[in-house]
Short mmCIF file of C-alpha atoms and ligand atoms in Angstrom, two decimals:
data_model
loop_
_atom_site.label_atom_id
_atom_site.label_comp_id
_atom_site.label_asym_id
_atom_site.label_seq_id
_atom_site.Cartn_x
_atom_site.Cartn_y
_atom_site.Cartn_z
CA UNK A 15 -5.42 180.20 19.87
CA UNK A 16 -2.78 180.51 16.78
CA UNK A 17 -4.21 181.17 13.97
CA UNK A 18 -2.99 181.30 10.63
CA UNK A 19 -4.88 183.37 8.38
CA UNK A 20 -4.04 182.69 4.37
CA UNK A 21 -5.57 185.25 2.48
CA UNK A 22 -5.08 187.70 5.17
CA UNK A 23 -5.02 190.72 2.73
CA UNK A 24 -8.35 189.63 0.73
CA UNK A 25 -12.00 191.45 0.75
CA UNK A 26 -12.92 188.38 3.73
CA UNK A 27 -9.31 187.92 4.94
CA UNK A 28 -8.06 191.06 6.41
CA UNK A 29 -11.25 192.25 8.43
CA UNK A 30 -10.95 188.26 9.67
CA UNK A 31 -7.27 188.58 10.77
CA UNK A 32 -8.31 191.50 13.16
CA UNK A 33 -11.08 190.23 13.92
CA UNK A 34 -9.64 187.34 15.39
CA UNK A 35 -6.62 189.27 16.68
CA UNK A 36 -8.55 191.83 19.00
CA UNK A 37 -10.42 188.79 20.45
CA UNK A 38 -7.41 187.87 21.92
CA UNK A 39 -6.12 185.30 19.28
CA UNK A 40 -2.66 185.21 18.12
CA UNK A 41 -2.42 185.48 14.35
CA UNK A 42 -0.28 185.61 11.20
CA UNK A 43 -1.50 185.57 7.63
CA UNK A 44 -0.48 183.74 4.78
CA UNK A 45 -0.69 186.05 1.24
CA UNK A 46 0.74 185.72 -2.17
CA UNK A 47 -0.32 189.02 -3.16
CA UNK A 48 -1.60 187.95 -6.12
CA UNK A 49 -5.23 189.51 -5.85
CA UNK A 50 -3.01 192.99 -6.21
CA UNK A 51 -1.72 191.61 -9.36
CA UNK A 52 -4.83 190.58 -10.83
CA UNK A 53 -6.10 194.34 -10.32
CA UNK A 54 -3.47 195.16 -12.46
CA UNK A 55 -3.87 192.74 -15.20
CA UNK A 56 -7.48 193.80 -15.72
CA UNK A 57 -6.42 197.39 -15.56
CA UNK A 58 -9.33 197.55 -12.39
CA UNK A 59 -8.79 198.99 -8.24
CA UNK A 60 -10.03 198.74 -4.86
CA UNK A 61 -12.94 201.27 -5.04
CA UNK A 62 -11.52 201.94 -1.44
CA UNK A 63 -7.46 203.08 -1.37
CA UNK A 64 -5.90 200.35 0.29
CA UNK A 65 -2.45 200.26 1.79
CA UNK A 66 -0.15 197.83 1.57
CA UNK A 67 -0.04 194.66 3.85
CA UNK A 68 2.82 195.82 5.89
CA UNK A 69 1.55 199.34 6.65
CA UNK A 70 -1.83 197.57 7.38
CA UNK A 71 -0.18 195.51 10.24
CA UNK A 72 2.10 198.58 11.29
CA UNK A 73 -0.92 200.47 11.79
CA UNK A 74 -2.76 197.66 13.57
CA UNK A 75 0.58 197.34 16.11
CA UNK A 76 0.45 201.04 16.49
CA UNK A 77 -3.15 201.24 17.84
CA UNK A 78 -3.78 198.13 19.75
CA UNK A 79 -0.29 196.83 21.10
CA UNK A 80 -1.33 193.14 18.66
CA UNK A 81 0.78 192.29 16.21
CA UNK A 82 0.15 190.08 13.03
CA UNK A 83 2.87 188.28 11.88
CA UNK A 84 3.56 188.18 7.90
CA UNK A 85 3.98 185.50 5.72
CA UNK A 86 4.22 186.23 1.87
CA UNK A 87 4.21 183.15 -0.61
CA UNK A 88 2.16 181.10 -2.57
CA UNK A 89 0.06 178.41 -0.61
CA UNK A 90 1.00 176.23 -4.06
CA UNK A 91 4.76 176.34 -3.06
CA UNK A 92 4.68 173.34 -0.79
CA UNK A 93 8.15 174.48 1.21
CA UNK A 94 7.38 177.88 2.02
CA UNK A 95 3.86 176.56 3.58
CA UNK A 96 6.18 174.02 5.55
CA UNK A 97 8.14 176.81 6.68
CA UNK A 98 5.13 178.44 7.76
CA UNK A 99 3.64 175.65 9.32
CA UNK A 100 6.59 174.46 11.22
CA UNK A 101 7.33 178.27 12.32
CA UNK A 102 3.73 178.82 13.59
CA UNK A 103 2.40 175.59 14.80
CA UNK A 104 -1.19 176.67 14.39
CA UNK A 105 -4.44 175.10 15.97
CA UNK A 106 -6.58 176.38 12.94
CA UNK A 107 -6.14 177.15 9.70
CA UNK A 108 -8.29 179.58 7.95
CA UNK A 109 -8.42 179.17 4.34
CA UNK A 110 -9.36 182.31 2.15
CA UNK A 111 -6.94 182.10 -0.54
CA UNK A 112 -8.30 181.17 -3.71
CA UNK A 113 -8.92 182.54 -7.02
CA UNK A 114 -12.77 183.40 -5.95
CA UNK A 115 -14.30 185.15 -8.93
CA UNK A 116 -16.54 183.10 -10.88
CA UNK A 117 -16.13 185.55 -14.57
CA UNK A 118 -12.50 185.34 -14.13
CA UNK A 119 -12.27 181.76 -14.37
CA UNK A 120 -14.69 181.65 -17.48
CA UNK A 121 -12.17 184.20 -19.06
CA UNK A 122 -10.39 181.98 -21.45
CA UNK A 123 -8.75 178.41 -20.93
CA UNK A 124 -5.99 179.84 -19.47
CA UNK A 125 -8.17 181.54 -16.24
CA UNK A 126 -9.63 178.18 -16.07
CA UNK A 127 -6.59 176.58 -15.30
CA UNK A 128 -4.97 179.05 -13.18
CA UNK A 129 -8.18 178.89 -11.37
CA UNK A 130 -8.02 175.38 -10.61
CA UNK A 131 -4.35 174.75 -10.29
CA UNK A 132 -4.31 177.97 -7.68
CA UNK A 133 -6.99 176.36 -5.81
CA UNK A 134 -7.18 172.52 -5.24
CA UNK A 135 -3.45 172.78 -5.24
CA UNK A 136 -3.05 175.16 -2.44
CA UNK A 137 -5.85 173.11 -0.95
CA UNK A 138 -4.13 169.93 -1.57
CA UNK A 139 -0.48 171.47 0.17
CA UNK A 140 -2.70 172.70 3.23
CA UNK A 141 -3.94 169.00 4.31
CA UNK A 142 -0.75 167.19 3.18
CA UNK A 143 1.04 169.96 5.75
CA UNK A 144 -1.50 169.57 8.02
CA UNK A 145 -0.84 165.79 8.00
CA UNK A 146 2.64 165.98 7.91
CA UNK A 147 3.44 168.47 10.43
CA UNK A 148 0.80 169.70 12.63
CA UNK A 149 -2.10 166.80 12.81
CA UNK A 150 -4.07 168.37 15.48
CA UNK A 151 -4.78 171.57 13.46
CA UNK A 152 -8.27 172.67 12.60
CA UNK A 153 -9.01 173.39 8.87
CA UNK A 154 -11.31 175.96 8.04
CA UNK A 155 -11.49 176.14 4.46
CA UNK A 156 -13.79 178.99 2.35
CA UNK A 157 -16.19 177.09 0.54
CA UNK A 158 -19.49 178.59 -1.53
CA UNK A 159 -22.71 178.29 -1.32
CA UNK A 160 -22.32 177.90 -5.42
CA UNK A 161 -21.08 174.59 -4.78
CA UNK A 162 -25.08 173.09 -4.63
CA UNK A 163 -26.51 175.40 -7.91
CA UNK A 164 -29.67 175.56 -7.71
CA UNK A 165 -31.63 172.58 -7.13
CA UNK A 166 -35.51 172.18 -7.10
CA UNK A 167 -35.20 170.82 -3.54
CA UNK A 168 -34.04 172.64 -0.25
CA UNK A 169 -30.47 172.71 0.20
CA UNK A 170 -29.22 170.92 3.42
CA UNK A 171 -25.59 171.75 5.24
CA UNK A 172 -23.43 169.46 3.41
CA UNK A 173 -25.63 166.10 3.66
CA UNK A 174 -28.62 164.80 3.04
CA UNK A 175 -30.37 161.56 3.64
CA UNK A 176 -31.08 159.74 0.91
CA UNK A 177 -33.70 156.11 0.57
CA UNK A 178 -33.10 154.45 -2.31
CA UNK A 179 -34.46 151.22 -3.19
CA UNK A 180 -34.98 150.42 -0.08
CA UNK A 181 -31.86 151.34 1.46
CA UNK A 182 -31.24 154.43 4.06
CA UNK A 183 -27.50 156.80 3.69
CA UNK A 184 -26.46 159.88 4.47
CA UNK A 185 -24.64 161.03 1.40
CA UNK A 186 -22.58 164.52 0.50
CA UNK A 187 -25.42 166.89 -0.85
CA UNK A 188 -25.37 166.85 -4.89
CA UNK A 189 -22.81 169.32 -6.02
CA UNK A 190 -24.18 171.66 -9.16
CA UNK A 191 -21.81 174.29 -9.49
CA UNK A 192 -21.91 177.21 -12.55
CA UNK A 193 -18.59 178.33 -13.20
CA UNK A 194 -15.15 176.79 -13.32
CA UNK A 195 -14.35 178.69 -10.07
CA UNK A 196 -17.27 177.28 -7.95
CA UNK A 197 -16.34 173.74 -9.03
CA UNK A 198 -12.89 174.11 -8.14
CA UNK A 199 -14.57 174.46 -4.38
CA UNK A 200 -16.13 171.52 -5.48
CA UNK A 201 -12.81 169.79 -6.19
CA UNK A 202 -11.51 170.79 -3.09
CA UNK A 203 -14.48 169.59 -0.77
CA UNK A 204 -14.00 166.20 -2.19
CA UNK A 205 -10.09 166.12 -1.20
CA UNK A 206 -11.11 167.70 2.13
CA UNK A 207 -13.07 165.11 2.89
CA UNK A 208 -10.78 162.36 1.71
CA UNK A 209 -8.53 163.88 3.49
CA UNK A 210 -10.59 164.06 7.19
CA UNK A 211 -11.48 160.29 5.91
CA UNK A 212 -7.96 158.72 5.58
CA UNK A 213 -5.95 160.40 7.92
CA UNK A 214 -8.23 161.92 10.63
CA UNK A 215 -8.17 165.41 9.38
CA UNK A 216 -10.44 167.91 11.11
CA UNK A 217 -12.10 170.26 8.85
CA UNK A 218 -14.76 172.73 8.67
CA UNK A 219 -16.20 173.53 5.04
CA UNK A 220 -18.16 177.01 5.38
CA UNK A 221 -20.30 177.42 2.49
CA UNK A 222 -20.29 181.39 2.12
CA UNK A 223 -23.26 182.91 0.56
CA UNK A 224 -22.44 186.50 -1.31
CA UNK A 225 -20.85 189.11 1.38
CA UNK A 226 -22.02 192.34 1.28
CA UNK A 227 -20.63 195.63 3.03
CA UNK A 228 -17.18 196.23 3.82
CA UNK A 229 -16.35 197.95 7.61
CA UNK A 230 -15.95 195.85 10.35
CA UNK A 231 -15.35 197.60 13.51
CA UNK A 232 -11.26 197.37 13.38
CA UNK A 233 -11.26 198.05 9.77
CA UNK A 234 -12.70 201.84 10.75
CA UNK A 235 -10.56 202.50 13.25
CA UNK A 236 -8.09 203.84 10.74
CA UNK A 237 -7.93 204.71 7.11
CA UNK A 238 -4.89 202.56 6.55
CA UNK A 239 -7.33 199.52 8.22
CA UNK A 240 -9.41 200.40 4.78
CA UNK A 241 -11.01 197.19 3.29
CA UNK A 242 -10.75 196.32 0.06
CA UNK A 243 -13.87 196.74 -2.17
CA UNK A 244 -14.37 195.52 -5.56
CA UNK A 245 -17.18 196.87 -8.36
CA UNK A 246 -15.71 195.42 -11.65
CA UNK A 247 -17.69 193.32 -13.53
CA UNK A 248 -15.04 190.45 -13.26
CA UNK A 249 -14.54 190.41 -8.69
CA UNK A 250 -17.77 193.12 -8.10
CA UNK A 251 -20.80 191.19 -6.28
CA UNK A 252 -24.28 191.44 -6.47
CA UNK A 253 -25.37 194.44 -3.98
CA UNK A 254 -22.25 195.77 -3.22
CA UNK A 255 -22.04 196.88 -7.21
CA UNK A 256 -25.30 197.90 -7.20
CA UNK A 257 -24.95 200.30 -4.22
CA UNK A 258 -21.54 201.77 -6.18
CA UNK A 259 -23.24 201.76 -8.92
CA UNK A 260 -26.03 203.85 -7.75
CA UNK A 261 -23.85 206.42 -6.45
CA UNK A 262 -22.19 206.91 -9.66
CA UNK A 263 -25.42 206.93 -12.03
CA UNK A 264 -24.59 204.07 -13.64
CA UNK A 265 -27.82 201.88 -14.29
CA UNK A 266 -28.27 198.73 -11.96
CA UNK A 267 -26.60 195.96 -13.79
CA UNK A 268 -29.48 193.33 -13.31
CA UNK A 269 -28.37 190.26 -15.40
CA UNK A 270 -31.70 188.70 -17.01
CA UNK A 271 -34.53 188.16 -15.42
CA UNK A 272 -33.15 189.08 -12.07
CA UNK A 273 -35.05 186.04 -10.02
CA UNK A 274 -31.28 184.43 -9.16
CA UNK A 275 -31.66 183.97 -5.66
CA UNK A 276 -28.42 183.76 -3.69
CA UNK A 277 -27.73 183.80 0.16
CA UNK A 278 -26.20 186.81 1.36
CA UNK A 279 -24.19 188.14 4.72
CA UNK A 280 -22.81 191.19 5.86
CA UNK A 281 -18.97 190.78 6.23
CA UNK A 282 -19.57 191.09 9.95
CA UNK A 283 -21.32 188.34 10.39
CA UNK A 284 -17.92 186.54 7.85
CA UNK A 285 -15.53 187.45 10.25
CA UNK A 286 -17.88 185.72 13.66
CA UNK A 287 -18.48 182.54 11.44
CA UNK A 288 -14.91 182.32 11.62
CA UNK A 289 -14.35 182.90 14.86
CA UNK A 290 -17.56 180.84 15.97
CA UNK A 291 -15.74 177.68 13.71
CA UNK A 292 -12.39 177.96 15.13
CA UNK A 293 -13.90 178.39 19.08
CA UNK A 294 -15.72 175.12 18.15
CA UNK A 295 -13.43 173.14 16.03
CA UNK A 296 -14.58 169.54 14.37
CA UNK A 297 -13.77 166.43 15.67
CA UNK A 298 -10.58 164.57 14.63
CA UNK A 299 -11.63 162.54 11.28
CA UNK A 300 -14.97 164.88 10.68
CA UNK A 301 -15.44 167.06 7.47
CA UNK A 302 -18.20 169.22 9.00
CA UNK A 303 -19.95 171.89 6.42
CA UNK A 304 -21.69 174.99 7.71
CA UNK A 305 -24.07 176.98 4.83
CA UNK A 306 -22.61 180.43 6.51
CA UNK A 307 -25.17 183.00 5.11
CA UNK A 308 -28.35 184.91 6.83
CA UNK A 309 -30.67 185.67 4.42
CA UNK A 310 -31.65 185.10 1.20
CA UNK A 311 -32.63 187.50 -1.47
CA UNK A 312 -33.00 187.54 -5.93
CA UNK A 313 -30.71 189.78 -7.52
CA UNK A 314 -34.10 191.74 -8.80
CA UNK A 315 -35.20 192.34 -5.26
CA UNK A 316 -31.21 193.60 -4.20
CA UNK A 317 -31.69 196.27 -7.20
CA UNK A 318 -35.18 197.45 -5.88
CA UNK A 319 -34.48 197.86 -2.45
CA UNK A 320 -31.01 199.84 -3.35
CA UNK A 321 -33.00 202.04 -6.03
CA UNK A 322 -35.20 202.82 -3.25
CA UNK A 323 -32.48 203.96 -0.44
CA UNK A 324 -30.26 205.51 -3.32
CA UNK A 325 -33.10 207.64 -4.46
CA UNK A 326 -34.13 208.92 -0.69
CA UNK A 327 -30.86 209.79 -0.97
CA UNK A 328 -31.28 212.18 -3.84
CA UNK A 329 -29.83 210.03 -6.68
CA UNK A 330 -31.59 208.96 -9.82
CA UNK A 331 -31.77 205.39 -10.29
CA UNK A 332 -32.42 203.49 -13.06
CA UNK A 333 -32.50 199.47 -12.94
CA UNK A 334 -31.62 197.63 -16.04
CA UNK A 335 -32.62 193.96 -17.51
CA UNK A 336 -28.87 193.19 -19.65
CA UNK A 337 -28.57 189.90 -21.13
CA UNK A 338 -27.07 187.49 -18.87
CA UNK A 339 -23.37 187.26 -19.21
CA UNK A 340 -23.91 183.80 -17.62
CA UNK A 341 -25.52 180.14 -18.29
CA UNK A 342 -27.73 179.99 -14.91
CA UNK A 343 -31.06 179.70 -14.14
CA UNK A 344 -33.17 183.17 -13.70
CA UNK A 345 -35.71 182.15 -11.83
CA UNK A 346 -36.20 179.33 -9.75
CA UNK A 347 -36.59 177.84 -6.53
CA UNK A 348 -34.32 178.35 -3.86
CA UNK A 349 -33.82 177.63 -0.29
CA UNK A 350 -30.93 176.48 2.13
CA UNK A 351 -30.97 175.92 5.67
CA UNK A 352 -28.53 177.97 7.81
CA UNK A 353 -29.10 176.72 11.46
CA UNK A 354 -25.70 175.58 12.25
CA UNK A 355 -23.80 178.83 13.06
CA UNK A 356 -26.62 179.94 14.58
CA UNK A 357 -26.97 177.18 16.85
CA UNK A 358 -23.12 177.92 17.72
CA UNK A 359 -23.88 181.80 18.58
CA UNK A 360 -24.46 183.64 15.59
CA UNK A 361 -26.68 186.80 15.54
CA UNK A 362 -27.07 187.71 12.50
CA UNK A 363 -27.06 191.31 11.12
CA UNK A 364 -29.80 191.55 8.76
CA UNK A 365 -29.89 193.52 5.52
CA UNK A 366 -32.53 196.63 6.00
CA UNK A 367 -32.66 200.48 4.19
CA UNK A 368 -29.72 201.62 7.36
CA UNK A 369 -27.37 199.38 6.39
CA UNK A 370 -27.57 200.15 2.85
CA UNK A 371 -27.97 203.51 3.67
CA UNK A 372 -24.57 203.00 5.75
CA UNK A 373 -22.22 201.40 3.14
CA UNK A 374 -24.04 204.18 0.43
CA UNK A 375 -22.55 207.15 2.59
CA UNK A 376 -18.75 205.15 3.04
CA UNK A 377 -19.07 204.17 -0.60
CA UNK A 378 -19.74 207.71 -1.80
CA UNK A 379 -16.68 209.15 -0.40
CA UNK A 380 -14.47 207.13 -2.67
CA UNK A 381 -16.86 207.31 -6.13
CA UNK A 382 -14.30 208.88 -8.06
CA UNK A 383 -12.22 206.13 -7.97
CA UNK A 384 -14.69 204.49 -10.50
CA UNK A 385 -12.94 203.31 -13.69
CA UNK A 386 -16.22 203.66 -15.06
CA UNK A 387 -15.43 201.61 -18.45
CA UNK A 388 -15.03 198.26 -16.01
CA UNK A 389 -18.81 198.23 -14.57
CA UNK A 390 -20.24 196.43 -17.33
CA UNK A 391 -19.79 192.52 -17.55
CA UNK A 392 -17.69 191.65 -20.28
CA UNK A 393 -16.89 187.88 -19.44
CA UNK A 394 -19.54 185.70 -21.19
CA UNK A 395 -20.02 181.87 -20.13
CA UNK A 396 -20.55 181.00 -23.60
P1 NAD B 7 -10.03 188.14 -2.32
O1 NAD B 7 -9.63 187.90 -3.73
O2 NAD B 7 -10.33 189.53 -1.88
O3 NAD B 7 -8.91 187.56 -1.33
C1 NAD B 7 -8.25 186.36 -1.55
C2 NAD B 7 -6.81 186.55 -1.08
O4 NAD B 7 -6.10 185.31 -1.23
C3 NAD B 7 -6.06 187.60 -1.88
O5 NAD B 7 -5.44 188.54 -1.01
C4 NAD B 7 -5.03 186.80 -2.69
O6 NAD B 7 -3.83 187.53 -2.91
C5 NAD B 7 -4.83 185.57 -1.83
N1 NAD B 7 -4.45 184.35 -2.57
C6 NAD B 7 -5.07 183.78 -3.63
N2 NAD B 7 -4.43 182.66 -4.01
C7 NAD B 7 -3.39 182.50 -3.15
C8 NAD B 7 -2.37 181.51 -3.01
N3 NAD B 7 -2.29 180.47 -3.84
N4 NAD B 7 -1.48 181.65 -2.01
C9 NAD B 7 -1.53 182.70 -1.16
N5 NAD B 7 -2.46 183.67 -1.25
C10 NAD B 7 -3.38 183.57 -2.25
O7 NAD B 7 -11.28 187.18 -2.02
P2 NAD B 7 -12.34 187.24 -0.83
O8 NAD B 7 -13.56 187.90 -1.34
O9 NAD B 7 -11.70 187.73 0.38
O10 NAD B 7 -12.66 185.69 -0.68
C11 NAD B 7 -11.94 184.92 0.26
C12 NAD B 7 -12.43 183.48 0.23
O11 NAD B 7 -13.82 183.44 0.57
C13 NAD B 7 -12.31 182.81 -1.13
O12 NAD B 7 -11.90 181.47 -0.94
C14 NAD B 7 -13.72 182.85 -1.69
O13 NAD B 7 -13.93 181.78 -2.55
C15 NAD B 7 -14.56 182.76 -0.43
N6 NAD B 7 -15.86 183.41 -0.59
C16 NAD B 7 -15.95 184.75 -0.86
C17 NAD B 7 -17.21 185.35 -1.00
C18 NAD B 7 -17.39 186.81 -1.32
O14 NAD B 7 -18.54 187.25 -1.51
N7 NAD B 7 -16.33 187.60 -1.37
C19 NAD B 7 -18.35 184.55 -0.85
C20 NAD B 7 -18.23 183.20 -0.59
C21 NAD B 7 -16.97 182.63 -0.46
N1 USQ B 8 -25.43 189.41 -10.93
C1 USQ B 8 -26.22 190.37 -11.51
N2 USQ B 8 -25.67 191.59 -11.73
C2 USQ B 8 -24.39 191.90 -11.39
C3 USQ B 8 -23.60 190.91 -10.76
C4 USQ B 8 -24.15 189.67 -10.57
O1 USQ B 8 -27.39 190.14 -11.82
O2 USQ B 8 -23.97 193.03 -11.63
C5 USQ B 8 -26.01 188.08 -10.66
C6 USQ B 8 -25.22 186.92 -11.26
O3 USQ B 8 -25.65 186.63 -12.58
C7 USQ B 8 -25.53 185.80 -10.28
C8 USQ B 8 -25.68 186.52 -8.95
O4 USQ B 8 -25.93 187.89 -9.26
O5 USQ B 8 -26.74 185.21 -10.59
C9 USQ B 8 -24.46 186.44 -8.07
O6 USQ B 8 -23.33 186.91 -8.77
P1 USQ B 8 -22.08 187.55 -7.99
O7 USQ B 8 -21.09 188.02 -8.99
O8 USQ B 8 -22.57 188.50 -6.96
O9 USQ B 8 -21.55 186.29 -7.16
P2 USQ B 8 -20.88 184.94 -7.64
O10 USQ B 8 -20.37 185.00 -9.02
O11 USQ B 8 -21.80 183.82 -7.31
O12 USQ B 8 -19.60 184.88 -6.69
C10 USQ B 8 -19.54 185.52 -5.42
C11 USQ B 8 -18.08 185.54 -5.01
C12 USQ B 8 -17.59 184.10 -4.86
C13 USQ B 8 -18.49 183.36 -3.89
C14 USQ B 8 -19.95 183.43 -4.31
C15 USQ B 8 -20.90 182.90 -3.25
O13 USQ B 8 -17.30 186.23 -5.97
O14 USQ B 8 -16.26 184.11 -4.38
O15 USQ B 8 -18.10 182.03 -3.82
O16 USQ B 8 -20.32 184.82 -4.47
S1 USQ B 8 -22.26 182.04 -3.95
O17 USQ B 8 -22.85 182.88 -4.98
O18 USQ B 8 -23.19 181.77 -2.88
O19 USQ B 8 -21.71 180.83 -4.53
#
């Protein structure tokens, strides 16, 4: 298949594009470069030396024979993502590139808006050129599992059947997002599904949990194949910080309580969703939403079990309760189904002491990278 990726040179993105490219597909990517901006505007880095997009590719060429076509521009410039479109014809379009951190969007008013604008405009230029120019093109658009919150009821993959006063739907799941950024994935579902609605759109809405980890197979075949990693307290995740974190002997930055429970994946198991949604694309006219995530775990638990590995590993770990940087609940009920990808092929890799253990030993090679004075969460929702 064609594939354009747009993000291609994000955390998700660029494992993805080779992903999909040593399976055979043909792919280009789509990237503004604006993530490598935003490293620079909060004075933060890639824990992990990356190189830049074109030597990525080069390298890729050099060792397989595949090459990746490049595309920079901004998915919010509507005639260079005609260009694109027209130049590629693609049957699916994968959709990584957003703003996608939830404290940089509650940085000011300004953060909020860039966050927004970026995103359900992009989104908005992808369906209009997918209308306009290449109907028969499957969307695959990042969503988050965010986009629900955390209600007192189990979360279902995108719908849920609702009786009500007598009357029997199936409606869109309630949306309860916490941050500016996860309801701009909000905002964008809605206008997918308009979108699949009025014009016959086909789109796939994967609801990412957190991914953890960072190697995929092709991104260790080569140090210039490196994957990005962040730690910062603005684009760091939950696990992935604390394992960097522990290797640096920098308390584990538990916010609260601790009981948020998220769903998690290993970016492995990222890059197969992908490739499992694009191998199975929706129907013309059908918004389909996957919850793409394995397991689920509370932040509290995360910091135990990577005190535990870090310290068989001869490092003192300390886990600390900070005030919550956040408005969110800290501990509550929580539990989505997930049975769609796997019904389509997934197999899961599971979180156990190895794999920490595994992205520990890569992550330890780079520690003194570490700007250590960006660990701590400085972005408050209030
Ligand atoms: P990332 O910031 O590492 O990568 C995003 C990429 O998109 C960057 O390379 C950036 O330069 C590019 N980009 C942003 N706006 C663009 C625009 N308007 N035009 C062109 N390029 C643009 O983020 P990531 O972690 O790879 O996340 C990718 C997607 O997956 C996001 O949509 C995010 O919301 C979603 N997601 C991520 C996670 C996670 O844990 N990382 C979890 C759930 C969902
Ligand atoms: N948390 C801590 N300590 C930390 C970092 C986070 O306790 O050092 C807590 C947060 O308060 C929150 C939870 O861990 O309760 C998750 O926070 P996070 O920063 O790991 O993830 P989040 O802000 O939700 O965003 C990330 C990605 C985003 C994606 C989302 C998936 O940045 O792009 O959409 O995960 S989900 O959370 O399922 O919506």
């Amino acid at each position: 298949m064609k594939i354009i990726v747009a993000g291609g040179d994000g955390f998700c993105g660029w494992p993805t594009a080779l992903y999909l490219s040593k399976r055979g597909h043909d792919v280009s990517i789509i990237d503004s470069m604006v993530r490598r901006k935003i490293d620079s505007e909060l004075h933060s880095n890639s824990l992990t030396p990356i190189a830049s997009l074109e030597e990525r590719v080069a390298k890729w060429k050099e060792l397989t024979g595949k090459e990746i076509r490049i595309y920079e521009g901004d998915l919010v410039h509507y005639d260079f993502l005609k260009e694109v479109l027209k130049r590629e014809e693609p049957d699916a379009f994968v959709h990584f590139a957003e703003q996608r951190s939830a404290p940089y969007s509650m940085i000011d008013r300004e953060h909020a808006v860039y966050t927004q604008t970026n995103n359900v405009t992009g989104t908005l230029n992808v369906l209009f050129g997918i209308k306009e120019l290449v109907p028969d093109c499957h969307l695959i658009k990042l969503g988050t599992l965010g986009e629900y919150g955390t209600p007192n009821i189990q979360i279902e993959e995108g719908y849920i059947e609702i009786e009500h006063k007598g009357r029997k739907d199936v409606l869109p799941f309630p949306k309860q997002p916490g941050s500016f950024y996860h309801l701009s994935k909000v905002h964008d579902s809605h206008n997918i599904m308009f979108a699949c609605k009025i014009w016959g759109i086909r789109a796939t809405d994967l609801n990412q949990g957190i991914v953890y980890g960072l190697d995929t197979e092709e991104t260790r075949l080569d140090p210039v194949l490196t994957n990005r990693l962040d730690y910062d307290g603005v684009y760091g995740t939950a696990l992935n910080r604390f394992i960097i974190q522990s290797t640096v002997g920098h308390d584990l930055t538990v916010y609260g309580k601790g009981g948020q429970t998220r769903g998690f994946l290993h970016i492995k198991d990222t890059v197969r969703c992908i490739e499992i949604a694009a191998e199975n694309p929706a129907d013309h006219g059908e918004f389909r939403v996957f919850n793409q995530f394995t397991e689920e775990f509370s932040v509290g638990d995360l910091a135990n079990k990577v005190q535990n590995v870090a310290q068989q590993e001869g490092y003192q770990v300390n886990i600390s309760n900070l005030e919550n940087p956040r408005v969110e609940l800290e501990d509550h009920f929580f539990h989505a189904e997930n049975t769609k990808l796997k019904d389509l092929g997934l197999e899961p890799h599971l979180l156990d002491d190895e794999v920490i253990r595994e992205i520990l030993k890569t992550v330890e090679n780079h520690k003194d990278r570490v700007i250590e004075a960006n660990i701590l969460p400085k972005v408050t929702w209030k």
